[in-house]
Amino acid sequence: MRSDEVKKGYKRAPNRALLRSLGVTDREMEQPFIGIANAYNTIVPGHTHLRQLSEKVREGIAAAGGVPFEFGVIGICDGIAMGHEGMRYSLPSRENIADSIELMVQSHRFDGLVCVGTCDKIVPGMLMAAARTNIPSIVLTGGAMLSGFQDGRELSLIDIFEGVGKVAAGNMTEKALSELECCAMPGCGSCQGLYTANTMACMTEAMGMSLPHCAATPAVDAGKLRIARETGEAIIPLVKKQVKPRDIITKKSLRNAIRVDMALGGSTNTVLHLMAIATEAEVPLSLEDFSSLAEEVPHICYMQPSGPHSMQTLHRSGGIPAVFHQLQKLLDNCPTVSGKKVLDIAKNAVVKNAEVIRPLSKPINAAGGLRILSGSLAPDGAVVKSAGVAKEVWKHTGPARVFDGEEAAMKAILGRKIKEGDVVIVRYEGPKGAPGMPEMLSPTSAIVGLGYKKVVLLTDGRFSGGTRGPCIGHIAPEAAIGGPLAFVKENDSIRLDLHAKTLDLLVSDAEITKRKKAWKAPVKPLTGVLARYAATVGQANKGAVQK
C-alpha cells in the first residue's frame, strides 16, 4: 500500500506518532488510508449539505475496512459570482482544486480517494485530480436542489436571471421579481436544471466515476445518503484490486459521456471540462469527437433550461441508468467504479417515464444537443447548445454590435439599444483576455427576458448551463491573442448556419489584413491568481488547461 511509506518500519516512528495523535489504532495502521476531499462550505448552496454526505462516506469506508481522513476543498458558486469581477475567478478555481487535491494525496500517500463535491468547476477539478494522481478514486456528487414553486409553476434560478430582463422591458415589476426571488431556490443542492453542475454530475456517472443513480438523486433525498454510504464502501474494493482512474477514464468512456451529454442536451461547459479531464488522463480528445458524436446521438431528454424537465424529474424517470438503457445500442461497454459494466447497468435499468427519457425512435431532435461550429470567425472552433436554439434562428445573417467586455454589452442590452436581428459580440472575455473566461448568463438571460427572438450573441467567453437561445461561445482563437473576433467592427455582417455548423465574418481578406495591422492587444493590469492564470492558460478548443 502507498500508505506504508508513512507508517511501516522503525524509521517511520515519527510519522506514526503523528497518526496516533489523531486516534489511529494499531489495527487501523494495517488498513488502507483513504482521503476524502470534501468541498463543504456555507456559501455555496450545492455544498452546504456535503458535511452530512461526507459523514456517511466515512462510515462506509470504516465499515469496509479502511481509515478515512477528510480534508477541505474550495468551491465557488457561479451564480453568486455571476455578472461582476468575481466571475473571472471561477474557471481558474478548477485548476486550484485539482492542484490542492494532488498536494494532499501525494504528501500524505493515501491509498485511495473519495471526492465529495457539487457544482460547476469543483467536480471537473476533482476528476482532473483523480486522473492526475491515478490512485483508486470515486466521486460522490452532491445532488440537485428541489424545484422552486410559485402559482402552480416550477421555478429555477434561471427564472430570476430572465426576470431581470423582464423588469428592464417593463413586463415585470421589481416587487414581482422580489417575490420570485424568494420562491425559486428552496434549499441545498445544485441549481435545479441541466446546468453545468448537474451536467457534470451526469458526465461523472456516464464515464463510470460515480455509482449508478448518483447524478440525478436530489440533494435532500435519503437515497443520496445511501449512495454516500455505498460510495465509502466501494472505494475499498477499488484499492484492493488497484482499479485506478485511468482504467475507468478512457477514450471509450469519455465518448460514452459525450453521448449522454448529447442525449441530454447539456451545458456547453462540458466541452471544456471533458477535454481538461482527458488531458490529465493522457487521453486524446478533440472537438471533432464532440462534433461526430453529435451527429450519431439524438437528443432524447428535454431538460431545463431548453425544455421543461428538472433534475428531479430525470431522477423520478430512472436517472442516468435509464438514459443508458435508451442509448445502449450506441454505448461502449466500459467498466465503472461500481464494479459493473455500462451495458449491465443499461440492461437492468428501468425507464419509468418514456416521455422524459425518450427512446431513440422518438427523439426531441435527431441530432445531439450540442454543436461545434467553425468558419472564418472561429477557425479553431466554437460551441453552441443547439438544443436551446429555435429553428428559425439556425440560419441567420445580421449586423455586428461589438462590445469589448460583458459590462458594456449588458448596459446596451438593458438600455434597449439592441434590435432584433443584431449579432451581439462580447470579446476579450476568453481564457487569457478576461482572464478566466467568465460566463455570460446575465446578458443572455436579459436578452430572453426582454423578449428578443432573433438576437444572436457571440463570445470568446463561456455560457452558463442555464443559457438558452442562439448563444455561441468558446470562440477560438480568442480576441486577446489576435483571433478574428478582435477584428470585427460595428455593423459588419455575421453569418450563422447551425445546419452547416459554420460561423463566418463576411468581410474581405484584404480588409481583415488591413485591420490586423492597426490592431493592438489590450493590456490589463493583473496580479495574483489571474496574472498566473493568464500567463499559463491555453485556448478553449483545448479545454483551457494551464500549461
PDB file of C-alpha atoms in Angstrom, residues 317-504:
ATOM      1  CA  SER A 317     -37.822   8.780 -14.579  1.00  0.00           C
ATOM      2  CA  GLY A 318     -34.864   6.484 -13.910  1.00  0.00           C
ATOM      3  CA  GLY A 319     -31.797   8.734 -13.891  1.00  0.00           C
ATOM      4  CA  ILE A 320     -28.641   8.101 -15.884  1.00  0.00           C
ATOM      5  CA  PRO A 321     -29.072   4.280 -15.837  1.00  0.00           C
ATOM      6  CA  ALA A 322     -32.365   4.795 -17.707  1.00  0.00           C
ATOM      7  CA  VAL A 323     -30.583   7.071 -20.197  1.00  0.00           C
ATOM      8  CA  PHE A 324     -28.025   4.261 -20.610  1.00  0.00           C
ATOM      9  CA  HIS A 325     -30.940   1.901 -21.272  1.00  0.00           C
ATOM     10  CA  GLN A 326     -32.239   4.020 -24.142  1.00  0.00           C
ATOM     11  CA  LEU A 327     -28.732   4.532 -25.544  1.00  0.00           C
ATOM     12  CA  GLN A 328     -27.392   1.007 -25.040  1.00  0.00           C
ATOM     13  CA  LYS A 329     -27.088   0.298 -28.778  1.00  0.00           C
ATOM     14  CA  LEU A 330     -24.715   3.264 -29.036  1.00  0.00           C
ATOM     15  CA  LEU A 331     -22.625   2.823 -25.861  1.00  0.00           C
ATOM     16  CA  ASP A 332     -19.261   1.152 -25.354  1.00  0.00           C
ATOM     17  CA  ASN A 333     -19.228  -1.471 -22.602  1.00  0.00           C
ATOM     18  CA  CYS A 334     -16.806   0.254 -20.242  1.00  0.00           C
ATOM     19  CA  PRO A 335     -16.018  -0.599 -16.599  1.00  0.00           C
ATOM     20  CA  THR A 336     -17.281   1.636 -13.784  1.00  0.00           C
ATOM     21  CA  VAL A 337     -16.286   2.196 -10.161  1.00  0.00           C
ATOM     22  CA  SER A 338     -19.329   0.164  -9.101  1.00  0.00           C
ATOM     23  CA  GLY A 339     -17.699  -2.993 -10.470  1.00  0.00           C
ATOM     24  CA  LYS A 340     -20.471  -3.259 -13.040  1.00  0.00           C
ATOM     25  CA  LYS A 341     -20.011  -2.557 -16.728  1.00  0.00           C
ATOM     26  CA  VAL A 342     -22.022   0.099 -18.528  1.00  0.00           C
ATOM     27  CA  LEU A 343     -24.162  -2.308 -20.549  1.00  0.00           C
ATOM     28  CA  ASP A 344     -25.015  -4.364 -17.436  1.00  0.00           C
ATOM     29  CA  ILE A 345     -26.278  -1.160 -15.814  1.00  0.00           C
ATOM     30  CA  ALA A 346     -28.149  -0.264 -19.015  1.00  0.00           C
ATOM     31  CA  LYS A 347     -29.860  -3.644 -19.415  1.00  0.00           C
ATOM     32  CA  ASN A 348     -31.040  -3.761 -15.808  1.00  0.00           C
ATOM     33  CA  ALA A 349     -32.277  -0.154 -15.733  1.00  0.00           C
ATOM     34  CA  VAL A 350     -35.968   0.733 -15.901  1.00  0.00           C
ATOM     35  CA  VAL A 351     -37.247   3.739 -17.839  1.00  0.00           C
ATOM     36  CA  LYS A 352     -40.044   4.962 -15.587  1.00  0.00           C
ATOM     37  CA  ASN A 353     -41.241   7.724 -17.891  1.00  0.00           C
ATOM     38  CA  ALA A 354     -40.537   7.363 -21.601  1.00  0.00           C
ATOM     39  CA  GLU A 355     -41.838  10.890 -22.254  1.00  0.00           C
ATOM     40  CA  VAL A 356     -38.985  12.287 -20.162  1.00  0.00           C
ATOM     41  CA  ILE A 357     -36.277   9.816 -21.255  1.00  0.00           C
ATOM     42  CA  ARG A 358     -37.408   9.046 -24.772  1.00  0.00           C
ATOM     43  CA  PRO A 359     -36.486   6.070 -26.958  1.00  0.00           C
ATOM     44  CA  LEU A 360     -34.126   6.664 -29.870  1.00  0.00           C
ATOM     45  CA  SER A 361     -37.070   6.266 -32.222  1.00  0.00           C
ATOM     46  CA  LYS A 362     -38.859   9.260 -30.687  1.00  0.00           C
ATOM     47  CA  PRO A 363     -36.227  11.978 -30.124  1.00  0.00           C
ATOM     48  CA  ILE A 364     -36.769  15.655 -29.448  1.00  0.00           C
ATOM     49  CA  ASN A 365     -34.112  16.404 -32.066  1.00  0.00           C
ATOM     50  CA  ALA A 366     -32.489  13.974 -34.474  1.00  0.00           C
ATOM     51  CA  ALA A 367     -29.015  15.295 -33.636  1.00  0.00           C
ATOM     52  CA  GLY A 368     -27.350  15.803 -30.254  1.00  0.00           C
ATOM     53  CA  GLY A 369     -27.880  18.826 -28.030  1.00  0.00           C
ATOM     54  CA  LEU A 370     -24.509  20.488 -28.713  1.00  0.00           C
ATOM     55  CA  ARG A 371     -22.861  21.586 -31.969  1.00  0.00           C
ATOM     56  CA  ILE A 372     -19.295  22.516 -32.786  1.00  0.00           C
ATOM     57  CA  LEU A 373     -19.031  25.371 -35.276  1.00  0.00           C
ATOM     58  CA  SER A 374     -16.121  26.616 -37.354  1.00  0.00           C
ATOM     59  CA  GLY A 375     -15.545  29.219 -40.053  1.00  0.00           C
ATOM     60  CA  SER A 376     -13.745  32.481 -40.694  1.00  0.00           C
ATOM     61  CA  LEU A 377     -14.851  33.900 -37.332  1.00  0.00           C
ATOM     62  CA  ALA A 378     -13.949  30.727 -35.405  1.00  0.00           C
ATOM     63  CA  PRO A 379     -11.086  28.961 -37.221  1.00  0.00           C
ATOM     64  CA  ASP A 380     -10.358  26.724 -34.212  1.00  0.00           C
ATOM     65  CA  GLY A 381     -13.981  26.164 -33.281  1.00  0.00           C
ATOM     66  CA  ALA A 382     -16.890  27.431 -31.196  1.00  0.00           C
ATOM     67  CA  VAL A 383     -19.668  25.731 -29.220  1.00  0.00           C
ATOM     68  CA  VAL A 384     -23.443  26.206 -29.135  1.00  0.00           C
ATOM     69  CA  LYS A 385     -26.208  24.438 -27.214  1.00  0.00           C
ATOM     70  CA  SER A 386     -28.265  23.781 -30.328  1.00  0.00           C
ATOM     71  CA  ALA A 387     -30.982  22.134 -28.212  1.00  0.00           C
ATOM     72  CA  GLY A 388     -31.812  25.592 -26.866  1.00  0.00           C
ATOM     73  CA  VAL A 389     -31.927  27.426 -30.220  1.00  0.00           C
ATOM     74  CA  ALA A 390     -35.234  27.991 -32.013  1.00  0.00           C
ATOM     75  CA  LYS A 391     -35.217  26.513 -35.525  1.00  0.00           C
ATOM     76  CA  GLU A 392     -35.941  29.868 -37.162  1.00  0.00           C
ATOM     77  CA  VAL A 393     -32.557  31.167 -35.958  1.00  0.00           C
ATOM     78  CA  TRP A 394     -30.481  28.160 -37.043  1.00  0.00           C
ATOM     79  CA  LYS A 395     -29.615  30.200 -40.143  1.00  0.00           C
ATOM     80  CA  HIS A 396     -29.102  33.891 -39.531  1.00  0.00           C
ATOM     81  CA  THR A 397     -27.191  36.821 -41.004  1.00  0.00           C
ATOM     82  CA  GLY A 398     -27.108  40.103 -39.136  1.00  0.00           C
ATOM     83  CA  PRO A 399     -25.111  43.209 -38.259  1.00  0.00           C
ATOM     84  CA  ALA A 400     -22.426  43.014 -35.580  1.00  0.00           C
ATOM     85  CA  ARG A 401     -22.881  45.006 -32.393  1.00  0.00           C
ATOM     86  CA  VAL A 402     -19.405  44.983 -30.870  1.00  0.00           C
ATOM     87  CA  PHE A 403     -18.609  45.235 -27.145  1.00  0.00           C
ATOM     88  CA  ASP A 404     -15.204  44.914 -25.523  1.00  0.00           C
ATOM     89  CA  GLY A 405     -16.419  43.131 -22.422  1.00  0.00           C
ATOM     90  CA  GLU A 406     -19.579  41.895 -20.726  1.00  0.00           C
ATOM     91  CA  GLU A 407     -20.300  45.052 -18.737  1.00  0.00           C
ATOM     92  CA  ALA A 408     -20.622  47.234 -21.852  1.00  0.00           C
ATOM     93  CA  ALA A 409     -22.815  44.624 -23.544  1.00  0.00           C
ATOM     94  CA  MET A 410     -25.089  44.306 -20.519  1.00  0.00           C
ATOM     95  CA  LYS A 411     -25.532  48.077 -20.353  1.00  0.00           C
ATOM     96  CA  ALA A 412     -26.553  48.225 -24.017  1.00  0.00           C
ATOM     97  CA  ILE A 413     -28.934  45.257 -23.692  1.00  0.00           C
ATOM     98  CA  LEU A 414     -30.739  46.607 -20.631  1.00  0.00           C
ATOM     99  CA  GLY A 415     -30.754  50.072 -22.253  1.00  0.00           C
ATOM    100  CA  ARG A 416     -32.733  48.611 -25.198  1.00  0.00           C
ATOM    101  CA  LYS A 417     -30.006  49.618 -27.668  1.00  0.00           C
ATOM    102  CA  ILE A 418     -30.090  46.193 -29.326  1.00  0.00           C
ATOM    103  CA  LYS A 419     -32.506  45.436 -32.166  1.00  0.00           C
ATOM    104  CA  GLU A 420     -33.998  42.185 -33.411  1.00  0.00           C
ATOM    105  CA  GLY A 421     -31.606  40.548 -35.865  1.00  0.00           C
ATOM    106  CA  ASP A 422     -28.467  42.028 -34.284  1.00  0.00           C
ATOM    107  CA  VAL A 423     -25.434  39.854 -33.605  1.00  0.00           C
ATOM    108  CA  VAL A 424     -24.054  40.918 -30.233  1.00  0.00           C
ATOM    109  CA  ILE A 425     -20.306  40.326 -29.919  1.00  0.00           C
ATOM    110  CA  VAL A 426     -18.758  40.234 -26.445  1.00  0.00           C
ATOM    111  CA  ARG A 427     -15.000  39.911 -26.863  1.00  0.00           C
ATOM    112  CA  TYR A 428     -11.831  39.974 -24.765  1.00  0.00           C
ATOM    113  CA  GLU A 429     -13.561  37.578 -22.360  1.00  0.00           C
ATOM    114  CA  GLY A 430     -11.552  34.467 -23.297  1.00  0.00           C
ATOM    115  CA  PRO A 431      -9.196  32.408 -21.102  1.00  0.00           C
ATOM    116  CA  LYS A 432      -6.295  34.868 -21.422  1.00  0.00           C
ATOM    117  CA  GLY A 433      -8.122  38.060 -22.322  1.00  0.00           C
ATOM    118  CA  ALA A 434     -10.633  38.233 -19.467  1.00  0.00           C
ATOM    119  CA  PRO A 435      -8.736  36.445 -17.928  1.00  0.00           C
ATOM    120  CA  GLY A 436     -10.701  33.484 -16.643  1.00  0.00           C
ATOM    121  CA  MET A 437     -13.261  33.101 -19.437  1.00  0.00           C
ATOM    122  CA  PRO A 438     -16.321  34.331 -17.474  1.00  0.00           C
ATOM    123  CA  GLU A 439     -19.823  33.073 -18.142  1.00  0.00           C
ATOM    124  CA  MET A 440     -22.354  35.332 -19.863  1.00  0.00           C
ATOM    125  CA  LEU A 441     -25.555  34.247 -18.129  1.00  0.00           C
ATOM    126  CA  SER A 442     -26.536  37.817 -17.232  1.00  0.00           C
ATOM    127  CA  PRO A 443     -26.627  39.176 -20.830  1.00  0.00           C
ATOM    128  CA  THR A 444     -28.099  36.007 -22.335  1.00  0.00           C
ATOM    129  CA  SER A 445     -30.849  35.890 -19.714  1.00  0.00           C
ATOM    130  CA  ALA A 446     -31.521  39.599 -20.166  1.00  0.00           C
ATOM    131  CA  ILE A 447     -31.969  39.064 -23.910  1.00  0.00           C
ATOM    132  CA  VAL A 448     -34.518  36.304 -23.249  1.00  0.00           C
ATOM    133  CA  GLY A 449     -36.242  38.309 -20.519  1.00  0.00           C
ATOM    134  CA  LEU A 450     -36.547  41.350 -22.787  1.00  0.00           C
ATOM    135  CA  GLY A 451     -38.398  39.188 -25.293  1.00  0.00           C
ATOM    136  CA  TYR A 452     -35.890  39.172 -28.158  1.00  0.00           C
ATOM    137  CA  LYS A 453     -36.340  36.208 -30.512  1.00  0.00           C
ATOM    138  CA  LYS A 454     -33.638  36.783 -33.130  1.00  0.00           C
ATOM    139  CA  VAL A 455     -30.679  38.304 -31.298  1.00  0.00           C
ATOM    140  CA  VAL A 456     -27.533  36.183 -31.569  1.00  0.00           C
ATOM    141  CA  LEU A 457     -24.744  36.501 -29.002  1.00  0.00           C
ATOM    142  CA  LEU A 458     -21.143  35.523 -29.776  1.00  0.00           C
ATOM    143  CA  THR A 459     -18.232  35.486 -27.327  1.00  0.00           C
ATOM    144  CA  ASP A 460     -14.794  34.077 -26.681  1.00  0.00           C
ATOM    145  CA  GLY A 461     -16.023  33.680 -23.101  1.00  0.00           C
ATOM    146  CA  ARG A 462     -18.323  30.968 -21.778  1.00  0.00           C
ATOM    147  CA  PHE A 463     -22.002  30.462 -21.071  1.00  0.00           C
ATOM    148  CA  SER A 464     -23.684  29.082 -18.007  1.00  0.00           C
ATOM    149  CA  GLY A 465     -25.512  25.811 -18.462  1.00  0.00           C
ATOM    150  CA  GLY A 466     -28.572  27.953 -17.766  1.00  0.00           C
ATOM    151  CA  THR A 467     -28.168  29.844 -21.041  1.00  0.00           C
ATOM    152  CA  ARG A 468     -30.672  29.259 -23.828  1.00  0.00           C
ATOM    153  CA  GLY A 469     -31.107  30.834 -27.234  1.00  0.00           C
ATOM    154  CA  PRO A 470     -28.683  31.439 -30.130  1.00  0.00           C
ATOM    155  CA  CYS A 471     -25.574  31.933 -27.996  1.00  0.00           C
ATOM    156  CA  ILE A 472     -22.210  30.799 -29.348  1.00  0.00           C
ATOM    157  CA  GLY A 473     -19.229  30.662 -27.006  1.00  0.00           C
ATOM    158  CA  HIS A 474     -15.654  29.387 -26.699  1.00  0.00           C
ATOM    159  CA  ILE A 475     -14.752  31.122 -29.990  1.00  0.00           C
ATOM    160  CA  ALA A 476     -11.136  30.204 -30.708  1.00  0.00           C
ATOM    161  CA  PRO A 477      -8.653  31.650 -31.075  1.00  0.00           C
ATOM    162  CA  GLU A 478      -9.797  34.351 -28.658  1.00  0.00           C
ATOM    163  CA  ALA A 479      -9.657  38.054 -29.435  1.00  0.00           C
ATOM    164  CA  ALA A 480      -6.876  38.808 -26.944  1.00  0.00           C
ATOM    165  CA  ILE A 481      -4.332  36.741 -28.891  1.00  0.00           C
ATOM    166  CA  GLY A 482      -5.382  38.089 -32.270  1.00  0.00           C
ATOM    167  CA  GLY A 483      -8.260  35.801 -33.174  1.00  0.00           C
ATOM    168  CA  PRO A 484     -10.668  37.044 -35.882  1.00  0.00           C
ATOM    169  CA  LEU A 485     -13.102  38.230 -33.222  1.00  0.00           C
ATOM    170  CA  ALA A 486     -10.657  41.064 -32.485  1.00  0.00           C
ATOM    171  CA  PHE A 487     -11.073  42.499 -35.985  1.00  0.00           C
ATOM    172  CA  VAL A 488     -14.866  42.692 -36.157  1.00  0.00           C
ATOM    173  CA  LYS A 489     -16.242  46.224 -36.474  1.00  0.00           C
ATOM    174  CA  GLU A 490     -19.691  47.633 -35.786  1.00  0.00           C
ATOM    175  CA  ASN A 491     -22.249  46.639 -38.463  1.00  0.00           C
ATOM    176  CA  ASP A 492     -20.026  44.014 -40.129  1.00  0.00           C
ATOM    177  CA  SER A 493     -22.187  41.160 -41.426  1.00  0.00           C
ATOM    178  CA  ILE A 494     -22.007  37.915 -39.447  1.00  0.00           C
ATOM    179  CA  ARG A 495     -23.447  34.681 -40.832  1.00  0.00           C
ATOM    180  CA  LEU A 496     -24.501  31.758 -38.633  1.00  0.00           C
ATOM    181  CA  ASP A 497     -25.604  28.373 -40.009  1.00  0.00           C
ATOM    182  CA  LEU A 498     -26.159  25.629 -37.428  1.00  0.00           C
ATOM    183  CA  HIS A 499     -27.173  23.193 -40.165  1.00  0.00           C
ATOM    184  CA  ALA A 500     -23.791  23.591 -41.873  1.00  0.00           C
ATOM    185  CA  LYS A 501     -22.066  24.169 -38.496  1.00  0.00           C
ATOM    186  CA  THR A 502     -20.457  27.402 -39.697  1.00  0.00           C
ATOM    187  CA  LEU A 503     -19.803  30.848 -38.254  1.00  0.00           C
ATOM    188  CA  ASP A 504     -18.408  33.454 -40.642  1.00  0.00           C
TER     189      ASP A 504
END
